[in-house]
Amino acid sequence: MNIGITCYPTYGGSGIVATELGLELATRGHEVHFVTYANPIRLDPDIPRIHYHEVEVSNYPLFQYPPYCLALASRMAEVAEAYELDVLHVHYAIPHSVAAMLAQQMVAPRRRLPFITTLHGTDATLVGTDRSFYPITKFSIEKSNGITCVSDYLRRQTEEVFGVPNEIRVIKNFVNCELYHPDNEKKGAAHYAPAGEKLLIHLSNFRPVKRVQDCVRILAEVRKSVPAHLLMVGDGPERGPAEYLARQLKVERHVSFLGKQNHVERIIPLAHVLLMPSDLEAFGLVSLEAMACGVVPVATRVGGVPELITDGEDGFLEKVGDIEGQAARVVALLTDDELHYRMAKTGRWNAAERCCPDKIIPKYEQYYRDVVNS
Ligand code: GMT
């Protein structure tokens, strides 16, 4: 098939899923056309059957806000006609779903261009429910030829919040278990923790929903009983406040802020525990990546996370904001090697069994066929 993919090309779960999906589809013989404003970070456009079409937005002085959605729709329509796309698959509803709807109408006299919208989380739970975005988000979701959500939770939420009558298919996040794998020796850890402290890790876009400061608080609590060092990977508005808090709690020497990293699969396996103290996660891709690397997630019981992590089996789930509870779980994992070994092994097994590309990509391929033939 000829498949168009649009996503946010920068750091963020939806862009990562879209990019990895495109790569997997290309290895399965599909021609994959990315239509985005920048080359997605994990995408090498030299890979066979991967094509990248940049969206350029002119910045005429009259435009206080450059009309990206219109430029994107035009580019989608151009690419669809030039490369005979069978389907457009957009990740994150706003504004990609609206642009796909326009592109579909632009090419309608000459070709049928069905589009699928994949909702990833904040597009439905936060941004989509913003009053100014709500009507257009609901409209473009309903006009989609196919809708997927990354968890059962998000499907229920989408049905409830938007009252969407269409069928919504749940296709969960996946992880490439060959790329993301355990590193039992963790030799590289000494670079961050020369005194042999065990590593905790947090990765995110440092938005308020991630509760990044909780990670620093958890580390401070853990260090009351076990020496540990925290790696903070990513960047965003909560980084400054988290750095400030680390100084306030006098743990700044025990926290490394690494900023945005292109090869997280090399860093995650160095850690023992992943912290994901979010207010909300539709799925929690980073916990899946950690499990694939044999790193045990200590997370919050929110959104779609319990669909991924089984509390006490392959990770721990605690209440949002319960610093003592999360810290106690981390301490247990850092001090009981047998417990850590068992949970890390189960996590790796579950990630590979349930969420490897071979289990998930055929679901997308089937959905494309269903939508194209409907
Ligand atoms: O919050 C993020 O990490 C970014 C966001 C995105 O859309 O880029 O992630 C969402 O999509 C991921 C991939 O499907 C999910 O695993 C995350 O749980 C989800 N984030 C939230 O719901 C907050």
Coordinates of N, CA, C and O in Angstrom, one line a residue, residues 98-207:
V98 N -8.0 17.7 11.0 CA -8.7 18.7 10.3 C -8.0 18.9 8.9 O -8.6 19.0 7.9
A99 N -6.6 18.9 8.9 CA -5.9 19.0 7.6 C -6.2 17.9 6.7 O -6.4 18.0 5.5
A100 N -6.3 16.6 7.3 CA -6.6 15.5 6.5 C -8.0 15.6 5.8 O -8.2 15.2 4.7
M101 N -8.9 16.1 6.6 CA -10.3 16.2 6.1 C -10.3 17.2 4.9 O -11.0 16.9 3.9
L102 N -9.5 18.3 5.0 CA -9.5 19.3 3.9 C -8.8 18.6 2.7 O -9.3 18.8 1.6
A103 N -7.7 17.9 2.9 CA -7.0 17.3 1.8 C -7.9 16.3 1.1 O -7.9 16.2 -0.1
Q104 N -8.7 15.5 1.9 CA -9.6 14.6 1.3 C -10.6 15.3 0.4 O -10.9 14.8 -0.7
Q105 N -11.1 16.4 0.8 CA -12.1 17.1 0.0 C -11.4 17.7 -1.2 O -12.0 17.8 -2.3
M106 N -10.2 18.2 -1.1 CA -9.5 18.8 -2.2 C -9.3 17.8 -3.4 O -9.4 18.1 -4.5
V107 N -8.9 16.5 -3.0 CA -8.6 15.6 -4.1 C -9.9 14.7 -4.5 O -9.8 14.0 -5.4
A108 N -11.0 15.0 -3.8 CA -12.2 14.1 -4.0 C -12.6 14.0 -5.5 O -13.0 12.9 -5.9
P109 N -12.5 15.0 -6.3 CA -13.0 14.8 -7.7 C -12.1 13.8 -8.4 O -12.5 13.3 -9.5
R110 N -10.9 13.6 -8.0 CA -10.0 12.7 -8.7 C -9.6 11.4 -8.1 O -9.3 10.4 -8.7
R111 N -9.6 11.4 -6.7 CA -9.3 10.1 -6.1 C -10.0 10.0 -4.7 O -10.2 11.1 -4.0
R112 N -10.2 8.8 -4.2 CA -10.7 8.6 -2.9 C -9.5 8.6 -1.9 O -8.6 7.9 -2.2
L113 N -9.6 9.4 -0.9 CA -8.5 9.5 0.0 C -9.0 9.3 1.5 O -9.3 10.3 2.2
P114 N -9.2 8.0 1.9 CA -9.7 7.9 3.3 C -8.6 8.2 4.3 O -7.4 8.1 4.0
F115 N -9.0 8.7 5.5 CA -8.0 9.0 6.5 C -8.4 8.4 7.8 O -9.6 8.3 8.2
I116 N -7.3 8.0 8.5 CA -7.5 7.4 9.9 C -6.9 8.4 10.9 O -5.8 8.9 10.7
T117 N -7.6 8.7 12.0 CA -7.1 9.5 13.0 C -6.7 8.6 14.2 O -7.6 7.9 14.7
T118 N -5.5 8.7 14.7 CA -5.1 8.0 15.9 C -5.0 9.0 17.0 O -4.2 10.0 17.0
L119 N -5.8 8.8 18.1 CA -5.8 9.7 19.2 C -4.8 9.1 20.2 O -4.8 7.9 20.5
H120 N -3.9 10.0 20.7 CA -2.8 9.5 21.6 C -3.0 9.8 23.1 O -2.3 9.3 23.9
G121 N -3.8 10.8 23.4 CA -4.0 11.1 24.8 C -4.4 12.6 25.0 O -5.6 12.9 25.0
T122 N -3.4 13.4 25.1 CA -3.8 14.8 25.4 C -4.6 15.5 24.3 O -5.3 16.5 24.6
D123 N -4.5 14.9 23.1 CA -5.4 15.5 22.0 C -6.8 15.3 22.3 O -7.7 16.1 21.9
A124 N -7.2 14.3 23.1 CA -8.6 14.0 23.4 C -8.8 14.5 24.9 O -9.9 15.0 25.2
T125 N -7.8 14.3 25.8 CA -8.1 14.5 27.2 C -7.9 15.9 27.6 O -8.6 16.4 28.5
L126 N -6.9 16.6 27.0 CA -6.7 18.0 27.5 C -7.0 19.0 26.4 O -7.9 19.8 26.5
V127 N -6.2 18.9 25.2 CA -6.3 19.9 24.2 C -7.7 19.9 23.5 O -8.3 20.9 23.3
G128 N -8.2 18.7 23.3 CA -9.5 18.6 22.6 C -10.6 19.0 23.4 O -11.7 19.3 22.8
T129 N -10.5 19.0 24.7 CA -11.6 19.5 25.5 C -11.5 21.0 25.8 O -12.5 21.5 26.4
D130 N -10.5 21.6 25.4 CA -10.4 23.1 25.5 C -11.6 23.6 24.7 O -11.8 23.2 23.5
R131 N -12.3 24.6 25.2 CA -13.5 25.0 24.6 C -13.3 25.5 23.1 O -14.1 25.2 22.3
S132 N -12.2 26.1 22.9 CA -12.0 26.7 21.5 C -11.7 25.5 20.5 O -11.9 25.7 19.3
F133 N -11.1 24.4 21.0 CA -10.8 23.3 20.1 C -11.9 22.3 20.0 O -11.9 21.5 19.1
Y134 N -12.7 22.2 21.0 CA -13.6 21.1 21.1 C -14.5 20.8 19.9 O -14.5 19.7 19.3
P135 N -15.2 21.9 19.3 CA -16.1 21.6 18.2 C -15.4 21.0 17.0 O -15.8 20.1 16.3
I136 N -14.2 21.7 16.7 CA -13.5 21.2 15.4 C -12.9 19.9 15.6 O -12.8 19.0 14.7
T137 N -12.4 19.6 16.9 CA -11.8 18.2 17.1 C -12.9 17.2 17.0 O -12.7 16.2 16.3
K138 N -14.1 17.4 17.6 CA -15.2 16.4 17.5 C -15.6 16.2 16.1 O -15.7 15.1 15.6
F139 N -15.7 17.4 15.3 CA -16.1 17.3 13.9 C -15.1 16.4 13.1 O -15.5 15.5 12.4
S140 N -13.8 16.7 13.3 CA -12.8 16.0 12.4 C -12.7 14.5 12.8 O -12.4 13.7 12.0
I141 N -12.9 14.3 14.1 CA -12.8 12.8 14.6 C -14.0 12.1 13.9 O -13.8 11.0 13.3
E142 N -15.2 12.7 13.9 CA -16.3 12.1 13.4 C -16.3 11.9 11.9 O -16.8 11.0 11.3
K143 N -15.5 12.8 11.2 CA -15.4 12.8 9.8 C -14.3 11.8 9.3 O -14.1 11.5 8.1
S144 N -13.5 11.3 10.3 CA -12.4 10.3 9.9 C -13.1 9.1 9.4 O -14.1 8.6 9.9
N145 N -12.4 8.4 8.5 CA -12.9 7.1 8.0 C -12.5 6.0 8.9 O -13.1 4.9 8.8
G146 N -11.6 6.3 9.8 CA -11.2 5.3 10.8 C -10.7 6.0 12.0 O -10.0 7.1 11.9
I147 N -10.9 5.5 13.2 CA -10.4 6.1 14.4 C -9.7 5.0 15.3 O -10.3 4.0 15.5
T148 N -8.5 5.3 15.7 CA -7.9 4.4 16.7 C -7.5 5.1 17.9 O -7.2 6.3 17.9
C149 N -7.5 4.4 19.0 CA -7.0 4.9 20.3 C -6.0 4.0 20.9 O -6.0 2.8 20.6
V150 N -5.1 4.5 21.7 CA -4.0 3.7 22.2 C -4.3 2.9 23.4 O -3.4 2.2 23.9
S151 N -5.5 3.0 24.0 CA -5.9 2.2 25.1 C -7.4 2.1 25.2 O -8.1 3.0 24.6
D152 N -7.9 1.2 26.0 CA -9.3 1.1 26.2 C -9.8 2.3 27.0 O -10.9 2.8 26.7
Y153 N -9.0 2.8 27.9 CA -9.3 4.0 28.7 C -9.6 5.1 27.7 O -10.6 5.8 27.8
L154 N -8.7 5.3 26.7 CA -8.8 6.5 25.8 C -10.0 6.3 24.9 O -10.7 7.3 24.6
R155 N -10.3 5.1 24.6 CA -11.5 4.9 23.8 C -12.8 5.3 24.6 O -13.6 6.1 24.1
R156 N -12.9 4.9 25.8 CA -14.0 5.2 26.7 C -14.1 6.8 26.8 O -15.1 7.4 26.7
Q157 N -12.9 7.3 27.0 CA -12.8 8.8 27.3 C -13.3 9.5 26.0 O -14.1 10.5 26.1
T158 N -12.9 9.1 24.9 CA -13.2 9.7 23.6 C -14.7 9.6 23.4 O -15.4 10.6 23.0
E159 N -15.3 8.4 23.7 CA -16.7 8.2 23.5 C -17.5 9.2 24.4 O -18.5 9.8 24.1
E160 N -17.0 9.2 25.7 CA -17.7 10.0 26.7 C -17.6 11.5 26.4 O -18.6 12.2 26.4
V161 N -16.4 12.0 26.2 CA -16.1 13.4 26.1 C -16.7 14.0 24.8 O -17.3 15.0 24.7
F162 N -16.5 13.2 23.7 CA -16.9 13.8 22.4 C -18.2 13.2 21.9 O -18.7 13.6 20.9
G163 N -18.7 12.2 22.6 CA -20.0 11.5 22.1 C -19.9 11.0 20.7 O -20.8 11.1 19.9
V164 N -18.7 10.5 20.3 CA -18.5 10.0 19.0 C -19.2 8.7 18.7 O -19.0 7.7 19.5
P165 N -20.1 8.7 17.7 CA -20.9 7.4 17.5 C -20.1 6.4 16.6 O -20.5 5.2 16.6
N166 N -19.0 6.8 16.0 CA -18.2 5.9 15.1 C -17.6 4.8 15.9 O -17.3 4.9 17.1
E167 N -17.2 3.7 15.2 CA -16.5 2.6 15.8 C -15.1 3.1 16.1 O -14.5 3.8 15.3
I168 N -14.6 2.9 17.3 CA -13.2 3.2 17.6 C -12.4 2.0 17.9 O -12.8 1.1 18.7
R169 N -11.3 1.8 17.2 CA -10.5 0.6 17.4 C -9.3 0.9 18.3 O -8.7 1.9 18.1
V170 N -9.1 0.0 19.2 CA -8.0 0.2 20.2 C -6.8 -0.6 19.6 O -6.9 -1.8 19.4
I171 N -5.7 0.2 19.3 CA -4.5 -0.5 18.9 C -3.4 0.1 19.8 O -3.1 1.3 19.8
K172 N -2.9 -0.7 20.7 CA -2.0 -0.2 21.8 C -0.6 0.1 21.2 O -0.2 -0.3 20.1
N173 N 0.2 0.9 22.0 CA 1.6 1.2 21.6 C 2.4 -0.1 21.5 O 2.1 -1.1 22.1
F174 N 3.5 0.0 20.8 CA 4.4 -1.1 20.6 C 5.8 -0.7 20.9 O 6.1 0.5 20.9
V175 N 6.7 -1.7 21.0 CA 8.1 -1.3 21.2 C 8.9 -2.4 20.4 O 8.6 -3.5 20.4
N176 N 10.0 -1.9 19.8 CA 10.9 -2.7 19.1 C 11.9 -3.4 20.1 O 12.8 -2.8 20.6
C177 N 11.6 -4.6 20.4 CA 12.3 -5.3 21.5 C 13.7 -5.7 21.1 O 14.5 -6.2 21.9
E178 N 14.1 -5.6 19.8 CA 15.5 -5.8 19.4 C 16.3 -4.6 19.7 O 17.5 -4.7 20.1
L179 N 15.7 -3.4 19.5 CA 16.4 -2.2 19.8 C 16.4 -1.9 21.3 O 17.4 -1.4 21.8
Y180 N 15.3 -2.1 21.9 CA 15.2 -1.8 23.4 C 15.3 -3.2 24.1 O 14.5 -4.0 24.0
H181 N 16.5 -3.4 24.7 CA 16.7 -4.6 25.4 C 17.6 -4.4 26.7 O 18.2 -3.4 26.8
P182 N 17.5 -5.3 27.6 CA 18.2 -5.2 28.8 C 19.7 -5.1 28.7 O 20.3 -5.7 27.7
D183 N 20.4 -4.4 29.6 CA 21.8 -4.4 29.6 C 22.2 -4.8 31.1 O 22.2 -4.0 32.0
N184 N 22.4 -6.1 31.3 CA 22.5 -6.6 32.6 C 23.8 -6.1 33.3 O 23.8 -6.0 34.6
E185 N 24.8 -5.8 32.5 CA 26.1 -5.3 33.2 C 26.0 -3.9 33.6 O 26.7 -3.4 34.5
K186 N 25.2 -3.1 32.9 CA 25.0 -1.6 33.2 C 26.3 -0.9 33.3 O 26.4 -0.1 34.3
K187 N 27.3 -1.3 32.5 CA 28.6 -0.7 32.7 C 28.6 0.9 32.5 O 29.3 1.6 33.3
G188 N 27.8 1.3 31.6 CA 27.7 2.8 31.3 C 27.2 3.6 32.5 O 27.3 4.8 32.5
A189 N 26.6 2.9 33.5 CA 26.0 3.6 34.6 C 27.0 4.4 35.4 O 26.8 5.4 36.0
A190 N 28.3 3.9 35.4 CA 29.3 4.5 36.2 C 29.6 5.9 35.8 O 30.1 6.7 36.5
H191 N 29.3 6.2 34.5 CA 29.5 7.5 34.0 C 28.7 8.5 34.8 O 29.1 9.7 35.0
Y192 N 27.5 8.1 35.2 CA 26.6 9.1 35.9 C 26.7 8.8 37.4 O 26.4 9.8 38.2
A193 N 27.0 7.6 37.8 CA 27.1 7.3 39.3 C 28.4 6.6 39.6 O 28.4 5.4 39.8
P194 N 29.5 7.4 39.7 CA 30.8 6.7 39.8 C 30.9 6.0 41.2 O 31.7 5.1 41.3
A195 N 30.1 6.4 42.2 CA 30.2 5.7 43.5 C 29.4 4.4 43.5 O 29.2 3.8 44.6
G196 N 28.8 4.0 42.3 CA 28.1 2.8 42.3 C 26.6 2.9 42.7 O 26.0 1.9 42.9
E197 N 26.1 4.1 42.8 CA 24.7 4.3 43.2 C 23.8 3.7 42.1 O 24.2 3.7 40.9
K198 N 22.7 3.2 42.4 CA 21.8 2.7 41.4 C 21.0 3.9 40.8 O 20.8 4.9 41.4
L199 N 20.7 3.7 39.5 CA 20.1 4.8 38.7 C 18.6 4.7 38.6 O 18.1 3.6 38.3
L200 N 18.0 5.8 38.8 CA 16.5 6.0 38.5 C 16.5 6.8 37.2 O 17.4 7.6 37.0
I201 N 15.4 6.6 36.4 CA 15.4 7.4 35.2 C 13.9 7.9 35.0 O 13.0 7.3 35.4
H202 N 13.8 9.2 34.5 CA 12.6 9.7 34.0 C 12.7 10.3 32.6 O 13.7 10.9 32.4
L203 N 11.8 10.0 31.8 CA 11.9 10.6 30.4 C 10.5 11.1 30.1 O 9.5 10.4 30.2
S204 N 10.5 12.4 29.6 CA 9.2 12.9 29.2 C 9.5 14.2 28.4 O 10.6 14.6 28.2
N205 N 8.4 14.9 28.1 CA 8.5 16.2 27.5 C 8.4 17.3 28.5 O 8.2 18.5 28.2
F206 N 8.5 17.0 29.8 CA 8.5 17.9 30.9 C 7.3 18.9 30.9 O 7.5 20.1 31.2
R207 N 6.1 18.3 30.5 CA 4.9 19.1 30.6 C 4.4 19.0 32.1 O 4.6 18.0 32.7

